[in-house]
XYZ file of C-alpha atoms in Angstrom:
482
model
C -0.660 8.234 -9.120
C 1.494 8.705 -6.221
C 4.480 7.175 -8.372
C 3.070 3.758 -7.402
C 0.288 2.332 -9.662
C -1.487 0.265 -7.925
C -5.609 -1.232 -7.788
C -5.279 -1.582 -3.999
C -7.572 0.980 -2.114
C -6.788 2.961 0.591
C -6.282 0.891 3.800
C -5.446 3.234 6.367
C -8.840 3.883 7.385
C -8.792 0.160 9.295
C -7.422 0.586 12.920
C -4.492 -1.604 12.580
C -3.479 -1.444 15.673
C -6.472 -3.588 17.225
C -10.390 -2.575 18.259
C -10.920 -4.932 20.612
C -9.154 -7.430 22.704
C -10.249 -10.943 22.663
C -9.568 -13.005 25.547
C -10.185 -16.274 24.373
C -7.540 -17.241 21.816
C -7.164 -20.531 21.917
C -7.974 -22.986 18.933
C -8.632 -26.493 18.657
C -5.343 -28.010 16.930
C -5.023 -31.166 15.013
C -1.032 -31.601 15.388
C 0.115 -35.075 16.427
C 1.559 -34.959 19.724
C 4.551 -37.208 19.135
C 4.924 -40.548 20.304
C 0.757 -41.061 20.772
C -2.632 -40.853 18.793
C -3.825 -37.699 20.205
C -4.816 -34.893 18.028
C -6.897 -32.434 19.025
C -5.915 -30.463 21.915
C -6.464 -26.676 22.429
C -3.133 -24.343 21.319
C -3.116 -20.398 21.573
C -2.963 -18.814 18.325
C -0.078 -16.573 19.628
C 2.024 -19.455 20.021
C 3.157 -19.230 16.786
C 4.494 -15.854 17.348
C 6.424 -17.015 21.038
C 9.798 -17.179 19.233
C 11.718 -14.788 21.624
C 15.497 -15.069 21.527
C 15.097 -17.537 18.814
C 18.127 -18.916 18.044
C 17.307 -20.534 14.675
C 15.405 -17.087 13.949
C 18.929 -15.387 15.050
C 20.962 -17.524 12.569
C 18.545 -16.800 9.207
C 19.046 -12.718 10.692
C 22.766 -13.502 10.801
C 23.058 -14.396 7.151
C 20.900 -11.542 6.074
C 23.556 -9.106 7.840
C 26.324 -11.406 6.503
C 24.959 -10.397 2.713
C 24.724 -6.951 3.561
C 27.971 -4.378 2.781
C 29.802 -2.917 5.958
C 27.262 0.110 6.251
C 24.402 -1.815 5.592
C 25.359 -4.395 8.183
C 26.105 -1.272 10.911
C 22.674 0.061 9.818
C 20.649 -3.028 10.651
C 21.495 -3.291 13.882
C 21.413 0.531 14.613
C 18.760 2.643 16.354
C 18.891 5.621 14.353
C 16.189 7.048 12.840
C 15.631 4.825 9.430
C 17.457 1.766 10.918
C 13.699 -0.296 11.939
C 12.328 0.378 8.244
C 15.417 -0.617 6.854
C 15.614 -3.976 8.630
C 11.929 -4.075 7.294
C 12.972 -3.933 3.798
C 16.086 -6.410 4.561
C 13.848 -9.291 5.965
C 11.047 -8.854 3.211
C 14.365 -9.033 0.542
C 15.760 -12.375 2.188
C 12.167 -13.653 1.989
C 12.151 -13.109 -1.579
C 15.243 -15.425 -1.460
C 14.836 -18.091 0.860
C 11.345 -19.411 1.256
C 8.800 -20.440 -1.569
C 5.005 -19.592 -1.449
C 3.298 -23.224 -1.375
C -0.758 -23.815 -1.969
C -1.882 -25.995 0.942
C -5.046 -27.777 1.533
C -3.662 -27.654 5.171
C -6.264 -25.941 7.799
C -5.617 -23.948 10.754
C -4.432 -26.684 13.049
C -1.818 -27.218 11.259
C -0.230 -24.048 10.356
C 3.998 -24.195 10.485
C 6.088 -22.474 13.027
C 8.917 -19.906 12.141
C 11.059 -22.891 12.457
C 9.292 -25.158 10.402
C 8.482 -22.626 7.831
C 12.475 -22.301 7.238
C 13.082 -25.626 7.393
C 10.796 -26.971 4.400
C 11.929 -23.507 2.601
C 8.746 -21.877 2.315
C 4.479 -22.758 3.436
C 1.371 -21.074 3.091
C 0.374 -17.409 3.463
C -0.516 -17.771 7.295
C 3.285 -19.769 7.908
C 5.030 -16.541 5.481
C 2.479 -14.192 7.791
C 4.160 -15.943 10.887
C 7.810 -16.087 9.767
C 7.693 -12.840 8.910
C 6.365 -11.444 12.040
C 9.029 -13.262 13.919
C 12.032 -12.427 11.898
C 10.700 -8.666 12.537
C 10.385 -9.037 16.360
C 13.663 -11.075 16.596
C 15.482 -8.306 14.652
C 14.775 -5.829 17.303
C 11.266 -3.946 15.727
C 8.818 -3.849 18.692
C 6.205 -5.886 18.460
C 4.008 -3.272 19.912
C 4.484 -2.246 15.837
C 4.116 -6.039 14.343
C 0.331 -7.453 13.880
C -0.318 -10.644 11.909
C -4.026 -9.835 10.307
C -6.354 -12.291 9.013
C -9.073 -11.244 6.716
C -10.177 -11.177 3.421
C -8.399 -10.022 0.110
C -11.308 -8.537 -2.172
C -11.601 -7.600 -5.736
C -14.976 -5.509 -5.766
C -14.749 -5.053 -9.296
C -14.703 -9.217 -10.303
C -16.193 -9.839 -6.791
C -14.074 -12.445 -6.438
C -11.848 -12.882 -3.224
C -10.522 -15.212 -0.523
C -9.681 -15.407 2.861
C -6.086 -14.680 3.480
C -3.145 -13.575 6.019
C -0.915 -10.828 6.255
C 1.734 -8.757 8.021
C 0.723 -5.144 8.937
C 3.870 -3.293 10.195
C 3.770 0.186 11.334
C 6.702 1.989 10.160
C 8.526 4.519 11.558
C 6.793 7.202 10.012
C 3.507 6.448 11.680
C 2.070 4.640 9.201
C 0.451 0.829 8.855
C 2.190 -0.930 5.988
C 1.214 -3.715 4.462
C 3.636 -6.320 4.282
C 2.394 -9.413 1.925
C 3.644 -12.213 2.274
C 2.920 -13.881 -1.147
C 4.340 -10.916 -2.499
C 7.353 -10.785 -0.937
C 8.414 -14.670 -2.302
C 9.187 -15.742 -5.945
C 6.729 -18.513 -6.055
C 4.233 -15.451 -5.319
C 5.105 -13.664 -8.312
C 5.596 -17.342 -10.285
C 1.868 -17.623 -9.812
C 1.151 -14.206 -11.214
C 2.823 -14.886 -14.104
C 1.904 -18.084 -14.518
C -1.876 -16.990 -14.084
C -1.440 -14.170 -16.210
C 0.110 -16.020 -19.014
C -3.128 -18.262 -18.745
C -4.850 -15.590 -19.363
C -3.721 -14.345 -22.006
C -4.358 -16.947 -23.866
C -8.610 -16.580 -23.468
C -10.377 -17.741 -20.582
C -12.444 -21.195 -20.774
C -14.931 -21.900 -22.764
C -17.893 -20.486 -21.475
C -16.155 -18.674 -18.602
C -15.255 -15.208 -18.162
C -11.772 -14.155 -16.460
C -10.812 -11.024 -15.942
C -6.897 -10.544 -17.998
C -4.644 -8.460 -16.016
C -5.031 -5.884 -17.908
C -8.509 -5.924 -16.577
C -9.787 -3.335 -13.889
C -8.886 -4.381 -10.417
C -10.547 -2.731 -7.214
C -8.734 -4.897 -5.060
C -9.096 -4.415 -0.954
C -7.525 -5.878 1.964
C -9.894 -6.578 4.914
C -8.927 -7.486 8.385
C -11.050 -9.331 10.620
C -8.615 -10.190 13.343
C -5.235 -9.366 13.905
C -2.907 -10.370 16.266
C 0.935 -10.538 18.279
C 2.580 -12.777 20.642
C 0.834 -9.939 22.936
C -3.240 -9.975 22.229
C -5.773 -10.928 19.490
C -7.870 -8.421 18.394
C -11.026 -7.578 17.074
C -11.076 -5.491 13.893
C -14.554 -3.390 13.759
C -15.888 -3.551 10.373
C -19.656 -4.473 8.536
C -18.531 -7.583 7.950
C -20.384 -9.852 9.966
C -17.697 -12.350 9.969
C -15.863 -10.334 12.375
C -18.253 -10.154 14.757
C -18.345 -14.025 15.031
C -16.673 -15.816 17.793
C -13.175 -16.611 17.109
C -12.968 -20.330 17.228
C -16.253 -20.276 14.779
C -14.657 -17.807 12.560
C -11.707 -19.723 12.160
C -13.552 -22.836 10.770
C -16.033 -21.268 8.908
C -12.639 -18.943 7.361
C -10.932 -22.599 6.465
C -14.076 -24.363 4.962
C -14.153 -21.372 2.467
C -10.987 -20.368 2.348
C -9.773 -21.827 -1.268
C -12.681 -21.803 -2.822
C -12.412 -18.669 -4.972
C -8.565 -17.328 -3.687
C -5.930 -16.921 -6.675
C -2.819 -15.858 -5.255
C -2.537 -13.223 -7.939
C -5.319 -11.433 -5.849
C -2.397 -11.002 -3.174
C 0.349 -9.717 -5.331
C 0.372 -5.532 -5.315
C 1.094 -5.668 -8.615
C 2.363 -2.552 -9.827
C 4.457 -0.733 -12.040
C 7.022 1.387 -9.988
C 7.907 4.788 -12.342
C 10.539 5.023 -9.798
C 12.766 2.386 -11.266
C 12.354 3.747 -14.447
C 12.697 7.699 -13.932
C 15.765 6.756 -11.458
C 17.916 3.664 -12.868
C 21.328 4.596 -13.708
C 21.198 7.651 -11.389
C 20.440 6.465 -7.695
C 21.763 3.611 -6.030
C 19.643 0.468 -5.581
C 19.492 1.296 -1.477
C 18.713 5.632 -2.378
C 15.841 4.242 -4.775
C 14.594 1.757 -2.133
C 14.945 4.989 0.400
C 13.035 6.878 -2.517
C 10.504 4.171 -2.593
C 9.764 4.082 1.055
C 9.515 8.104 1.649
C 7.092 8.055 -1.368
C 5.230 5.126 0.820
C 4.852 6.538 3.670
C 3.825 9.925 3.169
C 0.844 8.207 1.237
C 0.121 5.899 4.197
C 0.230 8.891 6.626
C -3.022 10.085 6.926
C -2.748 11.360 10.414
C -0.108 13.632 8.577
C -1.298 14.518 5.495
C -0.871 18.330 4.247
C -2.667 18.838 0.563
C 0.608 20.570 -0.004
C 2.403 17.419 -0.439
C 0.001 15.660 -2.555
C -1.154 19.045 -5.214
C -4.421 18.409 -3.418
C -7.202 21.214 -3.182
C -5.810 23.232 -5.664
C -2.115 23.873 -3.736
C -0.261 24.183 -6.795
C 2.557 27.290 -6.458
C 2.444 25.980 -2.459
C 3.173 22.161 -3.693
C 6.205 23.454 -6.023
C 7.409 25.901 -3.058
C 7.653 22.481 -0.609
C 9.186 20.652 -3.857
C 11.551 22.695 -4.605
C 12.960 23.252 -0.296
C 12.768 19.493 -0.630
C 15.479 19.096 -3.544
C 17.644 21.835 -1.846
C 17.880 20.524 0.829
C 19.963 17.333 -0.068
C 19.080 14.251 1.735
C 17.984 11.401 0.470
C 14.444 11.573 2.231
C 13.696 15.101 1.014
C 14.636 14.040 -2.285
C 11.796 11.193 -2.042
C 8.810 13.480 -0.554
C 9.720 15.983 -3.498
C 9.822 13.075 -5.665
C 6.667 11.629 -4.882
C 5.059 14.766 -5.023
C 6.250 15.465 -8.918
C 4.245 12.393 -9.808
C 0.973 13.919 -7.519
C 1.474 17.089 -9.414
C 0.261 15.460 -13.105
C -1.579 12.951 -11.699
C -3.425 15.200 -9.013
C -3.851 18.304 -10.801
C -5.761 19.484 -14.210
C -2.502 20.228 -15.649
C -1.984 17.742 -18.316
C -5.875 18.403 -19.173
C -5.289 21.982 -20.076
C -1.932 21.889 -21.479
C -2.283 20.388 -25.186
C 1.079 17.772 -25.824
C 3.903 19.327 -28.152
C 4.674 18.476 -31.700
C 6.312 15.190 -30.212
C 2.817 14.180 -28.914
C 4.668 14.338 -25.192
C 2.731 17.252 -22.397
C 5.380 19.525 -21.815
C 7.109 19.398 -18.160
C 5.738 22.162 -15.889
C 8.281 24.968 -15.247
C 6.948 26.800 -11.866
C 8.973 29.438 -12.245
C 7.041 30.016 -15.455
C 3.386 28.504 -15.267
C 1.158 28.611 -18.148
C -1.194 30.710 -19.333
C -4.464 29.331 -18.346
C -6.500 32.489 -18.736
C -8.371 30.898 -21.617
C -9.599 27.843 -19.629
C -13.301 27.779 -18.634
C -13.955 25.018 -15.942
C -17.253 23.089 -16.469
C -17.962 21.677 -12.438
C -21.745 21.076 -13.623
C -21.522 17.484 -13.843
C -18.584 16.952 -11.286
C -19.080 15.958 -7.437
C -18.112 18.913 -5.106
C -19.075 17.883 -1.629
C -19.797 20.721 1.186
C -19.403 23.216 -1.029
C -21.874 26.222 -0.171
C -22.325 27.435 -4.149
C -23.610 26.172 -6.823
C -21.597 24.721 -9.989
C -21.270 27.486 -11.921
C -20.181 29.388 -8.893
C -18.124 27.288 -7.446
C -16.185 27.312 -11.712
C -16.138 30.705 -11.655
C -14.235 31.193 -8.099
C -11.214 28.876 -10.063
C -11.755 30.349 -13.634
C -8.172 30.857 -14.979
C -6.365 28.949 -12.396
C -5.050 25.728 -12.444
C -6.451 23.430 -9.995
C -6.540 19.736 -8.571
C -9.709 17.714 -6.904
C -10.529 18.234 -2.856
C -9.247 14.795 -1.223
C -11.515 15.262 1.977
C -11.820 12.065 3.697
C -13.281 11.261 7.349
C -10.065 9.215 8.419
C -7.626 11.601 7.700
C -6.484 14.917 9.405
C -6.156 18.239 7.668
C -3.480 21.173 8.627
C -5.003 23.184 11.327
C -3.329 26.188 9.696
C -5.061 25.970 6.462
C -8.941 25.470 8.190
C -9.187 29.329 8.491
C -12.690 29.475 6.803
C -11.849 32.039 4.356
C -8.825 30.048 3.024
C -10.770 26.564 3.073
C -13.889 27.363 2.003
C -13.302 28.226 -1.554
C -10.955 24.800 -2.167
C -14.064 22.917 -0.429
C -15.904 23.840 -4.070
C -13.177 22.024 -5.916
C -14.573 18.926 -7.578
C -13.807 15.279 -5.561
C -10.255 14.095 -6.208
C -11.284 10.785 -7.517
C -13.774 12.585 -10.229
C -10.894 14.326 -11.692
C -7.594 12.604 -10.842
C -5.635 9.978 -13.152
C -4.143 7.843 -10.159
C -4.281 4.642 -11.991
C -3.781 3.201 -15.260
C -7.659 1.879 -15.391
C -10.599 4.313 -15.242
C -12.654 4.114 -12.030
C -16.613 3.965 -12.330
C -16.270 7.565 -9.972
C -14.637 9.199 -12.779
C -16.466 11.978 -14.483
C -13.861 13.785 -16.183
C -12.805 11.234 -18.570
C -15.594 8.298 -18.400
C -14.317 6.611 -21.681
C -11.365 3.950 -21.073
C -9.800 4.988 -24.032
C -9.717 9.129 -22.712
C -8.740 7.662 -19.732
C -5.889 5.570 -20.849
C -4.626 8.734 -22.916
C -4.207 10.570 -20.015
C -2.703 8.539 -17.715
C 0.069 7.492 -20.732
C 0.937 11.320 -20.554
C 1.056 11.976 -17.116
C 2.953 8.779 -16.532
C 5.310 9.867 -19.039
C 6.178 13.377 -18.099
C 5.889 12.187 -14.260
C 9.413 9.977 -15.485
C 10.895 12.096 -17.313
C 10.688 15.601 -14.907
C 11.684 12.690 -11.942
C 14.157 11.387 -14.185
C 15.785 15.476 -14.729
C 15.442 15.800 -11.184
C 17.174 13.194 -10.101
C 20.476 14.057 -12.474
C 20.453 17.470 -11.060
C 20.075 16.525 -7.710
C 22.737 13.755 -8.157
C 25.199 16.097 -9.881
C 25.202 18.213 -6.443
C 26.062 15.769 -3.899
């Protein structure tokens, strides 16, 4: 769940950052060259990133601070710790505002500068990939930390996808972020609606669309990715990306509309966090809220099960939860935040714990945990990789406890601390996370605990619910301290 439904999958095991440097970035381009006939004349792709002391990109930052109240003008220019992330979520904001999303049959000699971009109000998703890169760098974010990516955008469950740009920003916490550029604009979210309104009025004769309510498996794939710095290779099975770049780029444009929706780009997603804290937080403490709950997800290089009620660290999870709201800051309050919703959505709480008379699961209390002395755990038709037991052993070692799934996966780290073999073994015969967790609000193919949709969409209705609501309590207690 991780507070943030989405049908995106994981994306931090792609090495944003760049594989391999390719020297040869230049592209054939098809701009006029005023004042003659001549078109096509080689251009480096990172030429539409050389904006440096921009002053037209200077003037669009200015009116973003202008907009901003007195603190939140100080803390844009600022280089204290939170300042970089926040001019992040400034820029994507005046985005949302200022430029339009617009379809073009345009190919890649032709793409818009910054400058243009702003001038005609809005372009394409490689012109919003470019204008958002630049407003980043110009704002003072390193571009060592800025990559424009171009890829594909994937929905393995339809198979349907499209070739597509994006921004990939790596945030102060460590973390790659995606930053999407369709998203971020209102004509981005127009199509959305637009499209899903079309759909829910039947497909075509004769044609089968998925509705959004529809499973999505949706997966962003880089193939190249780039600053005003380098191009890079991305390593991946893709063959594409092992094709030269100039041959890449045409065969990406012939192609490249041909089955895209923009919908496909949206991370469409419903956010419990506006819920659980409107009324209560301020719109900037829920955006801080937001982005601590991001980024400890993103951090894989960081992740501790103890944050995420993985591998079975329940009473440790509430421990670091309950530190977290003591402590007071905004930041704290997020992790511990984040973590409530990993805690019903993680664990096998809500699947022991029958719902009250009101048909609601009852909020967890760890200071008084329930009885679970009755429960028998069943792992005989449940994945439990590297475990050295059998099923029934591996049950029998968690008999009576309450437990959550072993999220073990190759591109992440693990807390040398808890490796000691007689502490890990026994949580590496806990059944997969993605067997047993409710992270979305459509069942996965991998699940095994609940393989009907209709179990499945039970569950996650409960957890989602008592995720708000204990969120929601938390949030008016921590409040009522400040």
């Amino acid at each position: 769940m991780c507070m943030q439904m989405t049908a995106l999958r994981p994306y931090q095991k792609w090495h944003w950052a760049g594989d391999e440097i390719v020297h040869d970035a230049v592209i054939p381009a098809a701009r006029r060259i005023p004042n003659t006939k001549r078109r096509s004349y080689p251009i480096d792709i990172r030429g539409f990133l050389s904006i440096e002391s921009n002053a037209v990109l200077r003037n669009a930052l200015q009116r973003m601070i202008e907009r901003l109240p007195a603190e939140g003008a100080r803390r844009f220019s600022a280089r204290r710790p939170g300042s970089f992330d926040f001019r992040a979520r400034v820029i994507g904001k005046f985005l949302s505002e200022e430029v339009r999303y617009i379809r073009s049959a345009r190919g890649f000699d032709e793409w818009l500068f910054p400058e243009e971009t702003l001038a005609r109000g809005g372009g394409d998703c490689e012109d919003l990939a470019f204008l958002l890169a630049a407003l980043l760098e110009e704002s003072g974010i390193s571009r060592t930390c800025i990559r424009v990516a171009l890829g594909r955008l994937v929905d393995h469950h339809s198979g349907e996808g499209g070739y597509h740009a994006w921004v990939v920003y790596q945030c102060e916490d460590g973390g790659w972020e995606i930053l999407e550029p369709v998203s971020l604009n209102r004509a981005g979210r127009s199509a959305r609606d637009s499209r899903h309104k079309k759909l829910a009025r039947g497909p075509a004769k004769g044609k089968h669309t998925p509705g959004p309510s529809s499973k999505r498996d949706i997966e962003y794939v880089p193939h190249f990715v780039f600053n005003r710095d380098h191009l890079w290779r991305i390593r991946s099975r893709e063959h594409r990306a092992a094709m030269n770049f100039k041959d890449y780029l045409g065969f990406r444009i012939d192609r490249f509309w041909t089955k895209f929706d923009p919908a496909f780009a949206v991370k469409a997603h419903e956010h419990i966090f506006d819920q659980a804290l409107a009324g209560i937080l301020s719109p900037e403490d829920i955006s801080q809220v937001k982005h601590q709950s991001f980024a400890v997800d993103v951090n894989v290089l960081g992740y501790d099960p103890r944050d995420h009620f993985d591998f079975a660290y329940i009473p440790e999870g509430w421990q670091r939860v309950e530190e977290r709201l003591a402590d007071g800051s905004i930041a704290d309050f997020g992790l511990a935040a984040h973590a409530i919703g990993d805690f019903y959505a993680h664990s096998l709480y809500a699947h022991c714990v029958p719902p009250g008379p009101d048909g609601l699961l009852p909020l967890y209390d760890p200071a008084a945990p329930p009885d679970l002395g009755s429960v028998v755990y069943d792992f005989s038709n449940l994945p439990i990789p590297e475990c050295a037991q059998n099923a029934q052993e591996a049950a029998d070692l968690w008999q009576g406890r309450l437990i959550s799934g072993q999220w073990w996966r190759w591109y992440t780290a693990y807390p040398d601390e808890l490796q000691a073999p007689a502490q890990l073994a026994p949580r590496r015969c806990l059944p997969d996370h993605d067997a047993v967790a409710v992270d979305g609000s459509t069942c996965p193919d991998s699940h095994k605990l609940y393989p009907s949709a209709q179990q499945y969409k039970r569950q996650f209705q409960l957890r989602l619910d008592a995720a708000t609501r204990h969120v929601r309590q938390e949030a008016q207690a921590w409040a009522s301290r400040r």
